[in-house]
XYZ file of C-alpha atoms in Angstrom:
609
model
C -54.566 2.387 28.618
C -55.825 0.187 31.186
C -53.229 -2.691 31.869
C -54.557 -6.451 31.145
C -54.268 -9.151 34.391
C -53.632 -12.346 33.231
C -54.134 -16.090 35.302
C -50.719 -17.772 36.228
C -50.072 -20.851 35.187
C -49.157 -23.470 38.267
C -45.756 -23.895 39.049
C -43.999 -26.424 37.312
C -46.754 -26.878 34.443
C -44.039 -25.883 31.308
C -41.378 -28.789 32.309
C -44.065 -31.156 34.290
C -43.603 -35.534 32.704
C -47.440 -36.397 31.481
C -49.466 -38.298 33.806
C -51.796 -37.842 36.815
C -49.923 -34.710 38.229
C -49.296 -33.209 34.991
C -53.037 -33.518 34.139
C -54.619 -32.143 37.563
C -52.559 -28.653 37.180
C -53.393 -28.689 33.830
C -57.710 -29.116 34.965
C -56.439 -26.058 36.860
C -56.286 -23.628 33.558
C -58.407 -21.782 31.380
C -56.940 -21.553 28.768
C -59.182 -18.014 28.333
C -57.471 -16.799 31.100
C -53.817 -17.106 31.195
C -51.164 -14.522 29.173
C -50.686 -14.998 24.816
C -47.349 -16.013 26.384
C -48.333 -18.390 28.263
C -51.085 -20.052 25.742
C -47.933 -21.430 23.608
C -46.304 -23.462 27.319
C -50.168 -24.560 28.053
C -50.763 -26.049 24.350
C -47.194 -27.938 24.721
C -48.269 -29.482 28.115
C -51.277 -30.153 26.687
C -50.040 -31.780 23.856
C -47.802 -34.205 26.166
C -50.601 -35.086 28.130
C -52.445 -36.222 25.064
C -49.690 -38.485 23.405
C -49.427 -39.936 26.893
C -53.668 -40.532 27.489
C -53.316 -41.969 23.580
C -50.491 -44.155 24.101
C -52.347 -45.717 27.456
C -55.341 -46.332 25.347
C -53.404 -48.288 22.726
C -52.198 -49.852 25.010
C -55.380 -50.996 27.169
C -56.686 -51.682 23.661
C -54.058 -54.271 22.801
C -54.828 -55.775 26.139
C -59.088 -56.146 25.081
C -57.972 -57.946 21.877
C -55.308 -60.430 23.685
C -58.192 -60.968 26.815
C -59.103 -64.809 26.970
C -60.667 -65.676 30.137
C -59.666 -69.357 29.557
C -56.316 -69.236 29.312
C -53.693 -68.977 32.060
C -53.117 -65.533 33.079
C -56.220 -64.427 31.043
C -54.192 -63.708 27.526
C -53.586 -65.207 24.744
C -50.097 -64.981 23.140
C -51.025 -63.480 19.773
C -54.425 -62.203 18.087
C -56.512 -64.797 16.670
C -59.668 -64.298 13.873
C -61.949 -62.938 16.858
C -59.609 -60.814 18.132
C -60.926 -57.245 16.971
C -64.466 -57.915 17.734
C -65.473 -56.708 21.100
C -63.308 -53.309 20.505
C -65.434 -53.266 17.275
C -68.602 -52.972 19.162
C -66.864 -51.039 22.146
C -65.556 -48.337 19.663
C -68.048 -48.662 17.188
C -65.895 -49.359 14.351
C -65.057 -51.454 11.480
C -62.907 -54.437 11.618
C -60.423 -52.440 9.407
C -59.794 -49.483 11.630
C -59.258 -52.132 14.618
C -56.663 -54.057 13.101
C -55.196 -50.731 12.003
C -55.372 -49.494 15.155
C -54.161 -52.995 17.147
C -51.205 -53.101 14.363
C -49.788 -49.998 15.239
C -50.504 -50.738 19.098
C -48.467 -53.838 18.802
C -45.639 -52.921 16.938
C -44.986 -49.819 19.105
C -45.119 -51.903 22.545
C -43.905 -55.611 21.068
C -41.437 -55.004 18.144
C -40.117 -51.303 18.653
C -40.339 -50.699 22.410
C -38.552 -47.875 22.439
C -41.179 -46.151 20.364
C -43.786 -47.081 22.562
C -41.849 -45.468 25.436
C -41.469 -41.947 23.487
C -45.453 -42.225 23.014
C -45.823 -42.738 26.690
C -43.345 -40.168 27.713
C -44.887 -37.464 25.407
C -41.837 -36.862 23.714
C -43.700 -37.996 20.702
C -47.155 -37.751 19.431
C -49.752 -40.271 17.591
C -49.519 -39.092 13.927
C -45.567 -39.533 14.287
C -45.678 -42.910 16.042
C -48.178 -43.707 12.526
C -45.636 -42.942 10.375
C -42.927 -44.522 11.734
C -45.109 -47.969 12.068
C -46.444 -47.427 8.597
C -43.561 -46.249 6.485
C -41.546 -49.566 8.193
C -43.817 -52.111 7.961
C -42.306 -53.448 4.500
C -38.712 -53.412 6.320
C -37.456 -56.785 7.717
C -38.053 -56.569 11.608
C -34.545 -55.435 12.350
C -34.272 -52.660 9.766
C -37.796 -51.638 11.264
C -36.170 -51.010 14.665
C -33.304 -49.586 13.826
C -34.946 -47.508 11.644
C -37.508 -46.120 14.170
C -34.864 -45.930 17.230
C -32.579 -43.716 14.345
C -35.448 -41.394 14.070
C -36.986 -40.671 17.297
C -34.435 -38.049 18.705
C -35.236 -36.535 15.603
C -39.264 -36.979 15.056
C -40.619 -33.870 16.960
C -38.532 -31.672 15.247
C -39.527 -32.850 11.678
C -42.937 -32.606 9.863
C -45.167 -35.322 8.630
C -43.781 -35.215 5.252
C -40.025 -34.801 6.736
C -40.730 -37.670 8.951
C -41.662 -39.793 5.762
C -38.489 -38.179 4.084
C -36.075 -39.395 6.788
C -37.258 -42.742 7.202
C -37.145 -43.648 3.627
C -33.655 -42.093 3.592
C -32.639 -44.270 6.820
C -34.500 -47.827 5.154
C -32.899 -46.565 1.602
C -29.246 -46.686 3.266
C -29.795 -49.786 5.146
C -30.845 -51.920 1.910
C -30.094 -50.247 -1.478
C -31.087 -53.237 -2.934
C -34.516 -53.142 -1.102
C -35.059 -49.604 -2.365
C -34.293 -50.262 -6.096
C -36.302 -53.777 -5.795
C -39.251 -52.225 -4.497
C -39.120 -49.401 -6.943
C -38.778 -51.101 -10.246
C -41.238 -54.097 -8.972
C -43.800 -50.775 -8.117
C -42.922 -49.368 -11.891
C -43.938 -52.169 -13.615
C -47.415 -51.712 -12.088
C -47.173 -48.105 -13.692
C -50.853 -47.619 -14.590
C -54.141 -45.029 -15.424
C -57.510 -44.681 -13.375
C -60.784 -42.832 -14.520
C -62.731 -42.206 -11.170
C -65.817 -40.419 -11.197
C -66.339 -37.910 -8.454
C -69.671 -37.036 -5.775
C -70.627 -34.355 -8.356
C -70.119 -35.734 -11.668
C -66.600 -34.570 -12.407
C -63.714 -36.870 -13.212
C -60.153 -37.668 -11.870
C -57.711 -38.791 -14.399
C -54.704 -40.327 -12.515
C -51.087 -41.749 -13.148
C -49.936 -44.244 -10.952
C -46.633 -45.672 -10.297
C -45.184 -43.602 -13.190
C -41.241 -43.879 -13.531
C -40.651 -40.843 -11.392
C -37.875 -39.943 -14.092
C -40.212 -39.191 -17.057
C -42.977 -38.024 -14.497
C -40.700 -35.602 -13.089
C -39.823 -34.339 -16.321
C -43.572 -34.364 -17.828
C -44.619 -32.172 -14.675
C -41.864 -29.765 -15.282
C -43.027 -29.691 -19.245
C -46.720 -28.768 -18.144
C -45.791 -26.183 -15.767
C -43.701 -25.017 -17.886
C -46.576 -24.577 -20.619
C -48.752 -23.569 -17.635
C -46.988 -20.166 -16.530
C -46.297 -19.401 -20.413
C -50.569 -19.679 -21.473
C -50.450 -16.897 -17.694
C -47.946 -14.819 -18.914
C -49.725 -14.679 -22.322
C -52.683 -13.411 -20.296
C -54.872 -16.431 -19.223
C -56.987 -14.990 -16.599
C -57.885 -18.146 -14.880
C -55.962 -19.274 -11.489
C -52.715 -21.575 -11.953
C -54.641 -24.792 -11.037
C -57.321 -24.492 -13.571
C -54.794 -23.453 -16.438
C -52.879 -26.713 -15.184
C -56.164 -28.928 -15.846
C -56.728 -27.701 -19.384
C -53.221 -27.796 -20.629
C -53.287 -31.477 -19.168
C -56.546 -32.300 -21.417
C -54.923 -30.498 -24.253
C -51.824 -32.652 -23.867
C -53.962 -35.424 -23.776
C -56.214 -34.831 -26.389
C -55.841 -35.533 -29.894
C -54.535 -32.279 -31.592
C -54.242 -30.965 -35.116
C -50.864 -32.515 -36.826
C -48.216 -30.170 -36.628
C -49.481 -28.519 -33.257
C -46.380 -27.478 -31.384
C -46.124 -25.861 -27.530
C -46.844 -22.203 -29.032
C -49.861 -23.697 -30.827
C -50.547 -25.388 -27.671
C -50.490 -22.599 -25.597
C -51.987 -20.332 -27.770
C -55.331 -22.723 -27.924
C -55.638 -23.196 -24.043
C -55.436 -19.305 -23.807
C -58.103 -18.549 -26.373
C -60.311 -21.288 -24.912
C -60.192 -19.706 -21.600
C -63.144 -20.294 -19.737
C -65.123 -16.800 -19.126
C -66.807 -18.138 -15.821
C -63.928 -20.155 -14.060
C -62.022 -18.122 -11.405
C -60.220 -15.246 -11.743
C -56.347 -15.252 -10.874
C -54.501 -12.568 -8.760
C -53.087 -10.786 -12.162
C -50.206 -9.021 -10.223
C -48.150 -11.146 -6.950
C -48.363 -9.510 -3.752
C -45.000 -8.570 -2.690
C -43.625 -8.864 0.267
C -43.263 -6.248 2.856
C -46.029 -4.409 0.897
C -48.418 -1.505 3.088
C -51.175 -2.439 5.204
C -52.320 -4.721 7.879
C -50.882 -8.340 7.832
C -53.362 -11.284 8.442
C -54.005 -10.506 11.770
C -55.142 -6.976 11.182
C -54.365 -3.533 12.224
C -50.987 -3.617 13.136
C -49.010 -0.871 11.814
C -45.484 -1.625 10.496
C -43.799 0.199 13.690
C -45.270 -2.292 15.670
C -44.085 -4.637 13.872
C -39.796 -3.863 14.191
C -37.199 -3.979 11.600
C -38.658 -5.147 8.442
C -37.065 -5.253 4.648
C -39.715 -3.629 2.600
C -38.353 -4.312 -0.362
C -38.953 -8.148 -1.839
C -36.092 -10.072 -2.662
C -37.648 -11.277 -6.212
C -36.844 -10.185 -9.232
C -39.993 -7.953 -11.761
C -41.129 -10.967 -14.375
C -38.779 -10.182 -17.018
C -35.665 -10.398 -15.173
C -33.479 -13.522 -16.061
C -32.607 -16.049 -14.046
C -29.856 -16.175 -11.225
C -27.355 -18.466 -13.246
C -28.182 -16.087 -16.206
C -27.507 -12.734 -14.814
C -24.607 -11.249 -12.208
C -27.434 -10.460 -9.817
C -29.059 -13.393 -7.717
C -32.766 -12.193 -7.620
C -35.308 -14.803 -7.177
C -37.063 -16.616 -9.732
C -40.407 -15.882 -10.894
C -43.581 -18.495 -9.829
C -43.620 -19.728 -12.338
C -40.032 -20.329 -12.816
C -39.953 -21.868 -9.562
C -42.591 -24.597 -9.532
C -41.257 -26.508 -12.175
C -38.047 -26.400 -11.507
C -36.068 -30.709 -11.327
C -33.376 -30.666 -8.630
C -31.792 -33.924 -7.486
C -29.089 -33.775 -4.713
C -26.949 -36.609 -4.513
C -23.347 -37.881 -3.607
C -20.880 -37.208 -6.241
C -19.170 -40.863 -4.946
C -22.265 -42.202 -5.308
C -22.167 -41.599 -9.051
C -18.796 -42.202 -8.930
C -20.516 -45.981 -8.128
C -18.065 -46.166 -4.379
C -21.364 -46.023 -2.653
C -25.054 -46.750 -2.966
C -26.410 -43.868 -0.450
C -29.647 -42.658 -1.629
C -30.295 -39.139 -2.646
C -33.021 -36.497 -3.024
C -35.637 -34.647 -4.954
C -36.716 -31.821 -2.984
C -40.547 -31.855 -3.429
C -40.313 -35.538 -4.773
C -38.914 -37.246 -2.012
C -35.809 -40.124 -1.722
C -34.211 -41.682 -4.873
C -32.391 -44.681 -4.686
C -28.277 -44.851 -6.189
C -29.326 -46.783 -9.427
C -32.340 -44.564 -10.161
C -29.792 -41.130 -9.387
C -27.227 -42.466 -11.629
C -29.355 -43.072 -14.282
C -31.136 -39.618 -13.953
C -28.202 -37.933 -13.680
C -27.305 -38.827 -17.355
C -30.831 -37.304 -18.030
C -29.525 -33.694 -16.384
C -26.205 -33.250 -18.259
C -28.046 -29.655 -19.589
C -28.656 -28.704 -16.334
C -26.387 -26.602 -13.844
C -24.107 -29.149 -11.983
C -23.374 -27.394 -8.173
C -20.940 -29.035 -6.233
C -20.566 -28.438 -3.127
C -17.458 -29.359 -1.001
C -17.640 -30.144 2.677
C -15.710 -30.689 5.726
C -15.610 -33.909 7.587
C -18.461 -32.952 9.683
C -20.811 -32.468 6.305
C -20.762 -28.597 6.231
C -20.271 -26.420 3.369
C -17.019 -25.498 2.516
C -16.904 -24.440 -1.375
C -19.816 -23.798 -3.554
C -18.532 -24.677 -7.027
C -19.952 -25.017 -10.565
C -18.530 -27.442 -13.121
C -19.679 -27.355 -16.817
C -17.127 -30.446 -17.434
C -19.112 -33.324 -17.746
C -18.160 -37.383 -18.035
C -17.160 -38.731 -21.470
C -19.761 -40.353 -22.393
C -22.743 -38.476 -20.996
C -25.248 -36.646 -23.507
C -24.858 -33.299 -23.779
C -27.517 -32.393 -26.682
C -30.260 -30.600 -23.767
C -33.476 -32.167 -24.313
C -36.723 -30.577 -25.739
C -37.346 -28.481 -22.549
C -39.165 -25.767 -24.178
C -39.032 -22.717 -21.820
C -38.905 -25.178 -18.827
C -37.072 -23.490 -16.022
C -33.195 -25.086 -15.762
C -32.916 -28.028 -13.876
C -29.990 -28.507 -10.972
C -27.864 -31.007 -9.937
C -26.630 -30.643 -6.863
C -23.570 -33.123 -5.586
C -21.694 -33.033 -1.897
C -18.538 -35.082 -1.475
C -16.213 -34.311 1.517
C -12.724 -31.808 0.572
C -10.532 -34.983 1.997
C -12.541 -37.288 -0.652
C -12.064 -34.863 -3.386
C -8.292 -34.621 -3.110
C -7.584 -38.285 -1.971
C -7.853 -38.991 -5.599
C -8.828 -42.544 -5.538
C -9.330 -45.239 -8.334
C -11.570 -42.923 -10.458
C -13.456 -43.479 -13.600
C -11.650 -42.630 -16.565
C -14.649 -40.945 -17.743
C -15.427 -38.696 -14.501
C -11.415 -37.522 -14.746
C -11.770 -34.286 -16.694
C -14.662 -33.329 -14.077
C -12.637 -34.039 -11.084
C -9.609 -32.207 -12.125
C -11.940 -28.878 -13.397
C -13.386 -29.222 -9.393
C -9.501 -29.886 -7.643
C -8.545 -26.657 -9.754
C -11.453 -24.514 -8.609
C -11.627 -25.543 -4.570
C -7.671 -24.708 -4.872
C -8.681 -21.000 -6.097
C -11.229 -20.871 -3.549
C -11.286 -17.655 -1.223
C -14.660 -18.350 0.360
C -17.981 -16.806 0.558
C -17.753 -14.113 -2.469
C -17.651 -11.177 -1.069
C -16.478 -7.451 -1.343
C -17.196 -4.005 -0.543
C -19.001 -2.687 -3.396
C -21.104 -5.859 -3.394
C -21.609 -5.744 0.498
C -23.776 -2.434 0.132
C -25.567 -3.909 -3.121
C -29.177 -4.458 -2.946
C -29.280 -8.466 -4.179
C -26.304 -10.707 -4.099
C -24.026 -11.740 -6.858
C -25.283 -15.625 -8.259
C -22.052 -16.983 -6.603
C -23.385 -15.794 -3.226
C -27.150 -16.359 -3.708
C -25.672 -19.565 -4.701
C -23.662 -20.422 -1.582
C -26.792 -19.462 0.414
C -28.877 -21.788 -0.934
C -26.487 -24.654 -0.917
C -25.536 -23.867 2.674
C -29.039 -23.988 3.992
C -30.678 -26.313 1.462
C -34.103 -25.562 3.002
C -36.463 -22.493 4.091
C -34.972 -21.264 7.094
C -37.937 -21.542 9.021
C -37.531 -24.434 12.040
C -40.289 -26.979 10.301
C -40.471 -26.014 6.447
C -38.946 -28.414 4.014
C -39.443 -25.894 1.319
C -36.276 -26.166 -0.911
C -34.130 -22.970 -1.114
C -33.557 -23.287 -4.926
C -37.329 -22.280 -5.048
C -37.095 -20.402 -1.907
C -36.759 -15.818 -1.515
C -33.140 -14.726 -0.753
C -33.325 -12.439 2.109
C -31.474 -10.108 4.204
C -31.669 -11.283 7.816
C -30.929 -7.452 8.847
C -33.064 -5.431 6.429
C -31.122 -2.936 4.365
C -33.475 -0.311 4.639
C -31.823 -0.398 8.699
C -27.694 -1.317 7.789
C -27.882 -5.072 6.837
C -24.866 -5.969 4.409
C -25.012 -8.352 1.582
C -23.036 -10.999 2.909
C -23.567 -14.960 3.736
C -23.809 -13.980 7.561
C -26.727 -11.648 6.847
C -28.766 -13.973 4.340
C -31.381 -16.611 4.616
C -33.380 -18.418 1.990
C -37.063 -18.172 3.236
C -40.072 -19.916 1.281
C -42.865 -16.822 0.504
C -44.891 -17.635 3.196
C -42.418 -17.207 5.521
C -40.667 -14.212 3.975
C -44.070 -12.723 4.505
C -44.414 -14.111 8.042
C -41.173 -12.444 8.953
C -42.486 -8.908 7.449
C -46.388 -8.896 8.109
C -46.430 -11.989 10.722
C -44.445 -10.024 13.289
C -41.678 -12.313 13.951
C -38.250 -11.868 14.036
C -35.216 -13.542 12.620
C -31.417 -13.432 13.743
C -28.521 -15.048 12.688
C -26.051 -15.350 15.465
C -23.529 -17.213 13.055
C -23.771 -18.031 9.538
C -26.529 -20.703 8.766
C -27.913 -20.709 12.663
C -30.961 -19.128 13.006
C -33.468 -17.654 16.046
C -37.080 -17.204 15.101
C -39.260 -14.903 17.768
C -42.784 -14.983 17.595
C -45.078 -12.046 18.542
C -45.929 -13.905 21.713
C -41.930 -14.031 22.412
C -40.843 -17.230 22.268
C -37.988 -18.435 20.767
C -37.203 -21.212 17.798
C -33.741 -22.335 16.949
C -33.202 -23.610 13.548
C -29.440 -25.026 13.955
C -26.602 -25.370 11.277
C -27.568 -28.413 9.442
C -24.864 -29.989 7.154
C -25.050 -30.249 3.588
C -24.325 -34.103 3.611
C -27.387 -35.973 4.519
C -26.493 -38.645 7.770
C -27.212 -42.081 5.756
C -25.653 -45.343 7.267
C -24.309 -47.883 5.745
C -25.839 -50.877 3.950
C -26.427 -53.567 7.033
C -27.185 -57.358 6.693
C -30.770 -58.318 8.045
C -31.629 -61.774 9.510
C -35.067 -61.266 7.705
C -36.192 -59.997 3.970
C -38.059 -56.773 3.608
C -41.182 -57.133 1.243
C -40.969 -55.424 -1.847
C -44.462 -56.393 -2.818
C -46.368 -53.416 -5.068
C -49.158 -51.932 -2.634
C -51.424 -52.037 -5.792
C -51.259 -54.175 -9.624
C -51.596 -53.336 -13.235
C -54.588 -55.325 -14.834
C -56.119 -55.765 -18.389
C -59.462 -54.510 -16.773
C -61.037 -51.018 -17.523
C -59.427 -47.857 -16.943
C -62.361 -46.829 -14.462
C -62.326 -47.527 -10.711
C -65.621 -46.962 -10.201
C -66.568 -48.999 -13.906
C -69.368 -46.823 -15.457
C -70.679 -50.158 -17.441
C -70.509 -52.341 -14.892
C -72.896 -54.787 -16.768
C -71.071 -55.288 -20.187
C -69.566 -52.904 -22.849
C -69.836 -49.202 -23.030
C -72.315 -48.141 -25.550
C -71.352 -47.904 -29.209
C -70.184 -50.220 -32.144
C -71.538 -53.334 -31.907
C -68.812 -55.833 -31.500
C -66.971 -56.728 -34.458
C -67.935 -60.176 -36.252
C -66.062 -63.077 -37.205
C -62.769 -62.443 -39.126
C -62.553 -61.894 -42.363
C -61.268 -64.998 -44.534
C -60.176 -63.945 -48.080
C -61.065 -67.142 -49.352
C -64.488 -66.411 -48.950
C -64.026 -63.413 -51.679
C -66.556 -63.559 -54.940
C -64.851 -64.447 -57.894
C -62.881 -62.165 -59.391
C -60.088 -62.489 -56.783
């Protein structure tokens, strides 16, 4: 085997500040040449040199629109009505995508310096710097700061959408009031749009929907959805999603109920739409992975067998094994995670919908009374937020419903509360009606013993429900460093395989998301867990990704006074006009019945009357 020569890369290159040196060592590279080591320290210097170059050019651009050769120093102060037009014929752009551009310019270098800085410094790059102007820009100046300077320590390591995530959870904290304002004010707008598309199809769209009763309608229709697969719909989940959304829409014969329902959109299954995988490709399964050709003792330890239960198995909270849920199972599945003393009503921190996003206190609250069917997990934390007891109540407040709503074969819902072990026992003032809950909770965190765990189930294949259980409240996310995938809908795996010695026990299992179960067994990287709920990801070209302990109690700060209001102005308004965006009749009526006359005045009836 003839051994490959790879180019170096200059000293200094992998730790090197952007700027002129940084980019003449990196003109030194071809990026061709150098190691599949190497590539990965080359695309990160790279990548600071480009948020630097970016930030410089917003920031020369700022300096075009505030140019005014007749005024001292040769700026104005502010941007006047002219002010975008010369970069609009530099760029070759519309006065739109200037101001957008000159907005976010200005707010990173006037109002939120420090932002600006990060930008230049390459410690953060444009999309993030975007979305932290953008998702702050209805927040009183203030807030906006404080927000952004909050998040930047923490912006590289997040994703877009986890970005988005922890800045509404930061603005949410700061102004409760703000939150639910701009919320209810947005609901009120709730509205429907027809838009036709390029090629003649439509787009039927909700907007501003209550996110309770959307939440719950999505979790109806894929519900419905994986029932019309499992009865042997051959089509792929999306298009089975569209039809049983017309169905639901369309009128139906009286007496129609979800088995009808189902029934129809199977039997109406179109013949020419695309086919569906019929069987899910398990993980760990023989053969090359993406990249090809690699056999599986290339690859190191693996755990061929997936951690997901065959279609008919029940679910976790149903059975004494914790196998994963099906798909289908999965998708549809409501989980809100919130502060049990926020219920309680001692605080207004926001909580969370894992795939929906941030939830103000009033909204939770309310919800909450919507979930009493669904599996309350508590769990209990130290002072520092981490998991300390993973309990289940079925006690729930006087008062709260208890009759579970017409769910059909929807997949159990889960709430998920954290309150602190010193909270829980300092029993203060409490709600009369929350008493019988918070004594069932005292009793079980006093029987406590920790992580379940014992011999015989220590060399079974899947964990008990307690300990899947534990495992997914510990982590609360796919293990992988970026994915915000939650770990309710997430594979429970063995860190150490079993097939080479690994235990079932909370120091040897991770949730992981599918893709990244299958990234760990036909991607070629490899996971460790040097302590329970820290995590080391290697990639094939053998670098190394932490993924730390995170705690289970989100870092929210308290409500603050601003000197300024946010806005909590709706983006968009309901109207009495047409349901169509793009109005098909956009000269008068739609064809059809003429429109109707005069009304009818009985005394104008013939005799007899």
């Amino acid at each position: 085997m003839v051994e490959q020569v790879f180019a170096s890369l200059p000293e200094g290159l992998a730790d090197a500040p952007p700027g002129a040196a940084l980019g003449a060592l990196l003109e030194q590279v071809d990026p061709r040449a150098v190691s599949p080591h190497d590539t990965v320290t080359l695309a990160a210097a790279w990548r600071r040199q480009l948020s630097h170059h970016e930030a410089r050019f917003a920031q020369a651009a700022r300096e075009v629109a505030l140019a005014n050769p007749g005024r001292p120093g040769g700026r104005c102060e502010g941007f006047g009505e002219f002010s975008t037009d010369e970069l609009r014929v530099l760029l070759c752009e519309s006065r739109t995508r200037v101001s957008k551009l000159l907005g976010q310019a200005d707010t990173a270098i006037a109002a939120i310096p420090e932002l600006w800085a990060a930008w230049d410094a390459g410690l953060i790059d444009t999309d993030r710097v975007r979305i932290c102007v953008t998702w702050t820009s209805s927040l009183s100046a203030d807030h906006a700061r404080q927000v952004a300077v909050t998040v930047l320590p923490e912006a590289p390591h997040l994703t877009l959408s986890g970005l988005i995530e922890r800045i509404k959870a930061l603005a949410t904290g700061l102004d409760p009031e703000w939150a639910a304002t701009l919320y209810d004010k947005a609901r009120r707008q709730r509205r429907v749009r027809a838009r036709r598309t390029e090629s003649g199809t439509l787009n039927l769209s909700g907007l501003d929907l209550p996110l309770d009763a959307g939440a719950l309608s999505v979790a109806h229709v894929e519900s419905l959805v994986f029932r019309a697969k499992a009865a042997g719909h051959p089509g792929l989940i999306d298009t089975i999603r569209a039809d049983m959304y017309l169905a639901l829409l369309s009128p139906r014969p009286q007496g129609w109920d979800d088995d009808a329902l189902v029934a129809h959109v199977v039997a109406h299954a179109d013949p020419n739409d695309p086919r569906g995988r019929t069987t899910p490709r398990h993980v760990g399964a023989d053969g090359p992975g993406p990249g090809g050709g690699t056999s599986r003792s290339d690859r190191g330890p693996v755990d061929p067998v997936p951690d997901e239960p065959a279609p008919h198995e029940p679910m976790p909270e149903e059975s004494g094994d914790a196998r994963t849920p099906s798909r289908g199972a999965r998708r549809g599945r409501i989980e809100m995670r919130i502060g049990l003393l926020t219920l309680l009503g001692f605080d207004e921190k926001p909580g969370t919908m894992p795939g929906y996003g941030i939830v103000h206190a009033p909204f939770a609250r309310q919800f909450a009374r919507q979930l009493c069917h669904a599996e309350w997990r508590v769990a209990v934390t130290d002072d520092d937020g981490h998991l300390l007891a993973a309990l289940v109540t079925r006690r729930r407040p006087a008062g709260y419903a208890t009759t579970p709503p017409g769910q059909g074969h929807a997949a159990r819902p889960v709430l998920e509360l954290h309150i602190s072990k010193t909270e829980l026992m300092r029993r203060l003032r409490e709600p009369d009606a929350w008493a019988p809950v918070l004594e069932d909770l005292r009793a079980q965190l006093a029987a406590w013993a920790g992580p379940p765990s014992t011999p015989d189930e220590a060399r079974r294949r899947f964990p008990s429900a307690a300990l899947a259980r534990w495992t997914r409240m510990r982590d609360g996310t796919c293990v992988f460093p970026p994915c915000g995938a939650s770990s309710l809908v997430a594979d429970i795996d063995h860190t150490l395989a079993v097939i080479h010695g690994g235990l079932t026990l909370e120091h040897n299992l991770d949730p992981v998301c599918r893709h990244d179960h299958r990234l760990k067994h036909e991607g070629g990287w490899q996971l460790q867990q040097p302590t329970p709920g820290r995590f080391t990801w290697t990639s094939p070209t053998g670098h190394t990704y932490d993924r730390p302990r995170r705690p289970v109690t989100p870092d929210i700060p308290d409500p603050a006074p601003s000197r300024f209001r946010s806005s909590t102005s709706p983006m968009e308004y309901a109207t009495d006009e047409p349901v169509w965006v793009n109005d098909p009749y956009p000269t008068g009526r739609p064809p059809g019945r003429p429109p109707p006359g005069p009304g009818h005045d009985p005394a104008d009836d013939p005799p007899p009357f």
